[in-house]
Coordinates of C-alpha atoms in Angstrom, one line a residue:
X378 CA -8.0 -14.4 22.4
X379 CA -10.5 -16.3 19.6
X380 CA -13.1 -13.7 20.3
X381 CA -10.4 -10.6 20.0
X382 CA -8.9 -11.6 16.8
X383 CA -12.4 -12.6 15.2
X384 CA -13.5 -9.4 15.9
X385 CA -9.9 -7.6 14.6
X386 CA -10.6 -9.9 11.4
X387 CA -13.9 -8.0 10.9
X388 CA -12.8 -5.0 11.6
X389 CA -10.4 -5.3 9.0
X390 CA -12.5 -6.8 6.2
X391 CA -15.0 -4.4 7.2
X392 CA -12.0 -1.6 6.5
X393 CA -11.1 -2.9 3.1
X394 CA -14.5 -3.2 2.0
X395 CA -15.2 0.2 3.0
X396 CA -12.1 1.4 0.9
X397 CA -13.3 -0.4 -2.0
X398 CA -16.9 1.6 -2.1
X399 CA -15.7 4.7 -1.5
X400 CA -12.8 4.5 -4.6
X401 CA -15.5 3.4 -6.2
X402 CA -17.8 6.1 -5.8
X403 CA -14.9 8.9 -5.7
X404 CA -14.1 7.0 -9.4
X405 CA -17.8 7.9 -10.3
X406 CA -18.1 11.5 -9.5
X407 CA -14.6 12.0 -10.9
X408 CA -15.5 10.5 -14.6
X409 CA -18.8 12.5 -14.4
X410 CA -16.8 16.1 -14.0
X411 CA -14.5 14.9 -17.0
X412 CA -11.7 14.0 -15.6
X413 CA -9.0 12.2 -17.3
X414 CA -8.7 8.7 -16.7
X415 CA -4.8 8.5 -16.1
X416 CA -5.5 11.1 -13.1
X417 CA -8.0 9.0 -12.2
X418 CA -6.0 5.7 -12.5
X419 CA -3.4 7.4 -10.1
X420 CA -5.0 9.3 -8.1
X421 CA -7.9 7.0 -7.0
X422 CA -7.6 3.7 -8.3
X423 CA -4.3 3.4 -8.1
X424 CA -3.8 5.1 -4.3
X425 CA -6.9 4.0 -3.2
X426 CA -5.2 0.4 -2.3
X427 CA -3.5 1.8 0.7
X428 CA -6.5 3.5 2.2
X429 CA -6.8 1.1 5.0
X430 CA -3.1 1.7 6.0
X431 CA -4.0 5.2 5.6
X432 CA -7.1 5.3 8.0
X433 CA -5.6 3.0 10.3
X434 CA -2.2 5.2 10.4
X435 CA -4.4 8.2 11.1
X436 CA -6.4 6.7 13.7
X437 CA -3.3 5.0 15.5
X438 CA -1.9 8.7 15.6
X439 CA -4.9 10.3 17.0
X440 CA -5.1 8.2 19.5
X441 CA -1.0 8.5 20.3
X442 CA -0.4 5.5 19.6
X443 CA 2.3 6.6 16.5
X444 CA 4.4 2.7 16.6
X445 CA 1.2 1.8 15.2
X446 CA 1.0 3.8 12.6
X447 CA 5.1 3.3 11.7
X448 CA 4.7 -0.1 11.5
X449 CA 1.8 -0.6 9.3
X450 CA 3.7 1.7 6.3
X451 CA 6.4 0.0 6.6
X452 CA 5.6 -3.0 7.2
X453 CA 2.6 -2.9 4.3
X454 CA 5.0 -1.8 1.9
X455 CA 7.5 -4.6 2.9
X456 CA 4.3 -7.2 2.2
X457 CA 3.5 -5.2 -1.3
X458 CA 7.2 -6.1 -2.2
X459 CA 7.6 -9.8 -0.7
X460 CA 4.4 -11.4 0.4
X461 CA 2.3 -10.0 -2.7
X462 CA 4.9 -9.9 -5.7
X463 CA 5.4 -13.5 -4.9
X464 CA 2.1 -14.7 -5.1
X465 CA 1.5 -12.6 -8.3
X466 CA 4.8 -14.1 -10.1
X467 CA 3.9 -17.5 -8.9
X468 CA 0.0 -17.3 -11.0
X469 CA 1.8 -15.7 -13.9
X470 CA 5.2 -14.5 -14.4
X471 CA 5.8 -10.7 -14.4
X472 CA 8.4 -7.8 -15.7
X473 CA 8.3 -4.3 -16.5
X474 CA 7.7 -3.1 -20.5
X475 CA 6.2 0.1 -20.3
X476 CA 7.9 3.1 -20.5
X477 CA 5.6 4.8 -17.4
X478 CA 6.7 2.0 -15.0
X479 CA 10.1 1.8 -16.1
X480 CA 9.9 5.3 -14.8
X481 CA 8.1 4.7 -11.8
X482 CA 10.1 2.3 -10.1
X483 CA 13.2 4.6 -10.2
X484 CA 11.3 6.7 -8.2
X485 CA 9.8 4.2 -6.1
X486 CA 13.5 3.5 -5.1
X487 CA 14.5 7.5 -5.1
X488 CA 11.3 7.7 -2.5
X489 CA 12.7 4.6 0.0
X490 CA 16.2 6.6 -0.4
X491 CA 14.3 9.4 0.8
X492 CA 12.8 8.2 3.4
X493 CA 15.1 6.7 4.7
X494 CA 17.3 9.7 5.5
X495 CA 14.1 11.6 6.7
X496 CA 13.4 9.5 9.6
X497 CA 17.1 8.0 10.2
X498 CA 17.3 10.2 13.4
X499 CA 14.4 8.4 15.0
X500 CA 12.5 11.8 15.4
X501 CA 9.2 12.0 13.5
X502 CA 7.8 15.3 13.9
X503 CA 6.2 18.1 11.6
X504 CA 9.2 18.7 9.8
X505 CA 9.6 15.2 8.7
X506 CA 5.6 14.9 8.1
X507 CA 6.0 17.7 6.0
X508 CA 8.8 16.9 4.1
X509 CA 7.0 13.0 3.1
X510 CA 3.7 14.8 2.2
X511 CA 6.3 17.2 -0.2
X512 CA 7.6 13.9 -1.9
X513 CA 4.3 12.2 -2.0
X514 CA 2.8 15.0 -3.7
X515 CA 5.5 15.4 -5.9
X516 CA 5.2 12.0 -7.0
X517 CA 1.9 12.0 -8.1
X518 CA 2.8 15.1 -9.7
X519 CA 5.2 13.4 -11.9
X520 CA 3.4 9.9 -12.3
X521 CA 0.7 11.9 -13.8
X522 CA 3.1 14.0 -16.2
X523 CA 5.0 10.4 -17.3
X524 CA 1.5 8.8 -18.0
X525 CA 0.5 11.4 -19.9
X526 CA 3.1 11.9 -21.8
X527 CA 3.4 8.1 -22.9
X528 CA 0.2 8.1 -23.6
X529 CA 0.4 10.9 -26.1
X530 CA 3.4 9.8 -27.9
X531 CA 2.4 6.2 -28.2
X532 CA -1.2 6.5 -27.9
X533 CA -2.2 3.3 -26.2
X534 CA -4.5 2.5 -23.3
X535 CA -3.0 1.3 -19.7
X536 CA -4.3 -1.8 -18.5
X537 CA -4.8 0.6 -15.1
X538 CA -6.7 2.8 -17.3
X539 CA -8.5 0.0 -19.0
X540 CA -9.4 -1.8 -15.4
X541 CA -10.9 1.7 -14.8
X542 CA -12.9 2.3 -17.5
X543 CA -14.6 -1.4 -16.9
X544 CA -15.1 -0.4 -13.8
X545 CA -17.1 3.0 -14.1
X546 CA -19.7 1.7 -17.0
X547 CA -20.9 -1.1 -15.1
X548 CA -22.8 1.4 -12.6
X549 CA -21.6 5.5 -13.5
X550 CA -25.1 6.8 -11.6
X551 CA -24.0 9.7 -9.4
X552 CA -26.5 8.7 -7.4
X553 CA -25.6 5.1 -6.8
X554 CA -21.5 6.4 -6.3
X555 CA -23.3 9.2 -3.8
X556 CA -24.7 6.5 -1.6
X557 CA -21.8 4.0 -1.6
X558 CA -19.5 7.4 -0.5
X559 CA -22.2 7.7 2.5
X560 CA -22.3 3.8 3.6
X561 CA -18.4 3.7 3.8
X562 CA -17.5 7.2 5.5
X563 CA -20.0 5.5 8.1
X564 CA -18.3 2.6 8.2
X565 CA -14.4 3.5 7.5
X566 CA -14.5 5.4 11.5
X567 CA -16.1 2.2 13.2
X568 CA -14.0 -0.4 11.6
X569 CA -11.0 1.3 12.5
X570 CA -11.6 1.6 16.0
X571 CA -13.0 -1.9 15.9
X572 CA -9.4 -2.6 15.0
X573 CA -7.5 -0.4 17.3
X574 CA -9.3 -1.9 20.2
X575 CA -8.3 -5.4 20.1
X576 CA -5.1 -4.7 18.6
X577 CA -4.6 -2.6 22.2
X578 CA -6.3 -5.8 23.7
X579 CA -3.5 -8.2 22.2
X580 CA -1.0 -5.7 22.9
X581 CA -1.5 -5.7 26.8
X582 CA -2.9 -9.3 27.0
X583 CA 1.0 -10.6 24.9
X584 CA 3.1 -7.7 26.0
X585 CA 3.3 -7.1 21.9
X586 CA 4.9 -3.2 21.2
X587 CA 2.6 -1.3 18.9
X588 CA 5.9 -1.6 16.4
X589 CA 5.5 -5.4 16.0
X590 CA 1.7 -5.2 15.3
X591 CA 2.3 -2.7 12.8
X592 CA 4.8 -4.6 11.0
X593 CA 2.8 -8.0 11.1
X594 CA -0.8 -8.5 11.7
X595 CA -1.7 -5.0 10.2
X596 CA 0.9 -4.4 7.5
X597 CA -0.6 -7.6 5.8
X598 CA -4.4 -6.9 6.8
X599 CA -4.4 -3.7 5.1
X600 CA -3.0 -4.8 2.4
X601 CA -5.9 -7.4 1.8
X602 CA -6.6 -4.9 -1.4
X603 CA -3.1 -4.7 -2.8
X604 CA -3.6 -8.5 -2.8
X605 CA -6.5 -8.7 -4.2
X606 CA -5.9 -6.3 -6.9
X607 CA -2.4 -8.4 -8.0
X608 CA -4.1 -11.9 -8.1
X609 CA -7.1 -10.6 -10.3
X610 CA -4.2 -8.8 -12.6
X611 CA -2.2 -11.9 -12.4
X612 CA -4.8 -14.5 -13.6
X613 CA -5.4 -11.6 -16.2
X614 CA -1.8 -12.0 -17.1
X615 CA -2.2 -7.9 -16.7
X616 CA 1.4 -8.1 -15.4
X617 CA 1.8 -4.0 -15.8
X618 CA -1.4 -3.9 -13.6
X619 CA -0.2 -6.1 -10.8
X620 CA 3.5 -4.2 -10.9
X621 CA 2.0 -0.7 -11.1
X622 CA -0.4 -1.6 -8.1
X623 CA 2.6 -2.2 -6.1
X624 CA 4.9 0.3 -6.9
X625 CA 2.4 2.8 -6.4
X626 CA 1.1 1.9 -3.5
X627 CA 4.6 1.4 -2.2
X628 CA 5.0 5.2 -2.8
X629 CA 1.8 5.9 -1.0
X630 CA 2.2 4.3 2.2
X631 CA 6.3 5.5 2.4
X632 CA 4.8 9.5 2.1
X633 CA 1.2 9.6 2.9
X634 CA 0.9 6.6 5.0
X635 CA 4.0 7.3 7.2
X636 CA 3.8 11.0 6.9
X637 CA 0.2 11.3 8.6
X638 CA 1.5 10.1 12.2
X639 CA 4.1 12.6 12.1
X640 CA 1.7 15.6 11.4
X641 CA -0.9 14.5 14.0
X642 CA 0.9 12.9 16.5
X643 CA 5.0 14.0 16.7
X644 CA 7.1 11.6 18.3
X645 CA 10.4 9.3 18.7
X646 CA 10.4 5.6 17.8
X647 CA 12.6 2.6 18.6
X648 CA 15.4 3.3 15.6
X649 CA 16.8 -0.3 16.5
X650 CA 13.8 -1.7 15.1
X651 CA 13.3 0.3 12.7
X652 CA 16.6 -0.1 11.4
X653 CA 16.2 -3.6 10.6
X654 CA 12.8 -3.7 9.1
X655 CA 14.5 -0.5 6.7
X656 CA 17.5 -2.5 6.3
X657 CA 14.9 -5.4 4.4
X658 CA 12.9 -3.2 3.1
X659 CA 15.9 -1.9 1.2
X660 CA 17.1 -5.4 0.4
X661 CA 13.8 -6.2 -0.6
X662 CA 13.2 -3.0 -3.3
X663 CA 16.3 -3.8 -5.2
X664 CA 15.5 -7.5 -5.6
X665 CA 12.4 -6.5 -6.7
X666 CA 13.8 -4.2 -9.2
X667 CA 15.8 -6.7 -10.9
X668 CA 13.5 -9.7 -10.6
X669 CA 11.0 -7.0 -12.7
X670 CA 13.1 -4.9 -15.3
X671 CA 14.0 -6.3 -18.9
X672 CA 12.5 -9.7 -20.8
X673 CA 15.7 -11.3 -19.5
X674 CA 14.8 -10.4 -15.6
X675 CA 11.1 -11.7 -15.3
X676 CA 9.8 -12.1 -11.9
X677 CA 8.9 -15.4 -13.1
X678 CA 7.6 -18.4 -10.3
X679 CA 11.0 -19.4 -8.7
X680 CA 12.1 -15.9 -8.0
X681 CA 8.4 -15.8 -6.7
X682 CA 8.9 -18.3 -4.6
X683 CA 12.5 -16.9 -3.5
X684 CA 10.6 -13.7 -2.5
X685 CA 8.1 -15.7 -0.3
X686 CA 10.6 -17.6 1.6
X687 CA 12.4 -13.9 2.3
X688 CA 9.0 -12.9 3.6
X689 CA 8.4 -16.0 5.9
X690 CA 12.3 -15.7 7.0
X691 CA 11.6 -12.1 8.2
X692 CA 8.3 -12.4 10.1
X693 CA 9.8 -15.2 11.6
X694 CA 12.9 -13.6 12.9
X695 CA 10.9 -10.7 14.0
X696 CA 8.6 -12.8 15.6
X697 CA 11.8 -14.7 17.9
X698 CA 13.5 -11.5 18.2
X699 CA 10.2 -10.0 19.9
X700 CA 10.0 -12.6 22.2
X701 CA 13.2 -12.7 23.0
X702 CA 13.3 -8.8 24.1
X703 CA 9.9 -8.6 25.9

């Protein structure tokens, strides 16, 4: 068992460190062909976060194995909400001022609505797929139109935008981005095998469902970036940063994340299951939402705390009610 989860460890540090190069160098090539830094904010920085959800999600589907790939999108974006947020309010107190994520957290919570009735039949096939890469798409659409529009009317620079910027001049060589694009599309396939492997490994060796994986070790594995992004924001006291890192990558792995299993790999899963972990996840947005908005409602450290505990209480009751069904 020591050896299988050492190696799943790797496999996903390996993943995230992959990720990390290859936003990186698709940040590089992006500022070189001129384009604007809110687009690239969103669209790479900002989603690039979930990309180990994402290539574990599309290589759980390939190789049928869809509860995987369920599980880790919803259970990452239960982590981004609980796990993560907490730790972030309990460095440095947090709410929402700006009008772009004042805006985007509506939608965050229009897009777990939407969801929700999507897959509330338990079927996730190519209509469903289709209809989560529609919203996904659509969201991005109109993050991008908000940001751009606050920016023009109040002309001020995002701390996303900012972290960006910082990020590009220490090394903008096409060449450099180029290579780093290379080392992690060889890398990205490998680790995420590496990680399928002994997660199938723990699966038969505990009698585990792919489900319960999803929604534990790998929801909070993947989200290694999300967590690193929010603590680095936090002790920045970038509090816009670490909110808009975890709305939008909520977003992300509710459309893309959880879409991509259903265009690949068409199946049912267990709705009992999912039902609960929705149910929280739910719960867990609209506490969010009000531990965030207004300078009355800051996600300050008890309510960080608070979130913690509602983290610890649900893995734990997963946990018993796993072993008590298997």
């Amino acid at each position: 068992m020591l050896i299988t989860l050492s190696l799943l460890i790797f496999g996903l540090m390996l993943l995230v460190y992959a990720s990390d190069r290859l936003v990186y160098g698709a940040s590089v090539f992006a500022q070189s062909l001129k384009i604007p830094p809110a687009v690239i904010g969103i669209l790479i920085v900002g989603t690039g976060t979930s990309l180990p959800e994402l290539f574990v999600s599309t290589d759980a589907a390939v190789h049928n194995l869809p509860d995987i790939a369920i599980g880790t999108a919803i259970g990452s974006t239960l982590t981004n909400l609980l796990l993560i947020a907490g730790i972030g309010a309990m460095i440095y107190p947090m709410n929402i001022q700006s009008a772009v994520l004042k805006k985007e957290l509506p939608l965050m919570i229009i897009v777990i609505m939407l969801v929700g009735i999507i897959v509330s039949s338990g079927n996730l096939g190519l209509r469903e797929g289709t209809l989560l890469f529609f919203i996904g798409f659509a969201s991005i659409f109109l993050m991008i139109k908000t940001m751009h529009k606050t920016l023009t009317q109040e002309r001020h620079v995002l701390p996303l935008e900012t972290l960006t910027r910082f990020e590009l001049q220490t090394n903008p060589r096409n060449s450099v981005a180029l290579f780093w694009v290379v080392i992690a599309l060889l890398i990205i396939p490998v680790a995420t095998q590496m990680i399928l492997d002994n997660v199938f490994i723990l699966m038969q060796q505990y009698h585990l469902s792919g489900f319960f994986v999803g929604l534990t070790l790998l929801s909070i594995g993947t989200s290694l970036p999300e967590l690193a992004t929010t603590i680095v924001a936090a002790l920045r006291r970038e509090n816009e940063l670490a909110l808009g890192n975890i709305i939008g990558a909520n977003i992300f792995n509710l459309t893309f994340v959880l879409g991509m299993p259903a265009l690949l790999s068409p199946s049912t899963f267990n709705i009992n299951t999912f039902y609960f972990s929705f149910a929280v996840l739910g719960v867990a947005s609209l506490l969010f939402s009000l531990f965030s908005l207004g300078r009355k409602q800051r996600l300050n450290r008890g309510k960080g705390i608070f979130l913690l505990v509602c983290f610890i209480v649900y893995i734990t009751v997963l946990c018993v009610a796993h072993s008590l069904l298997t």
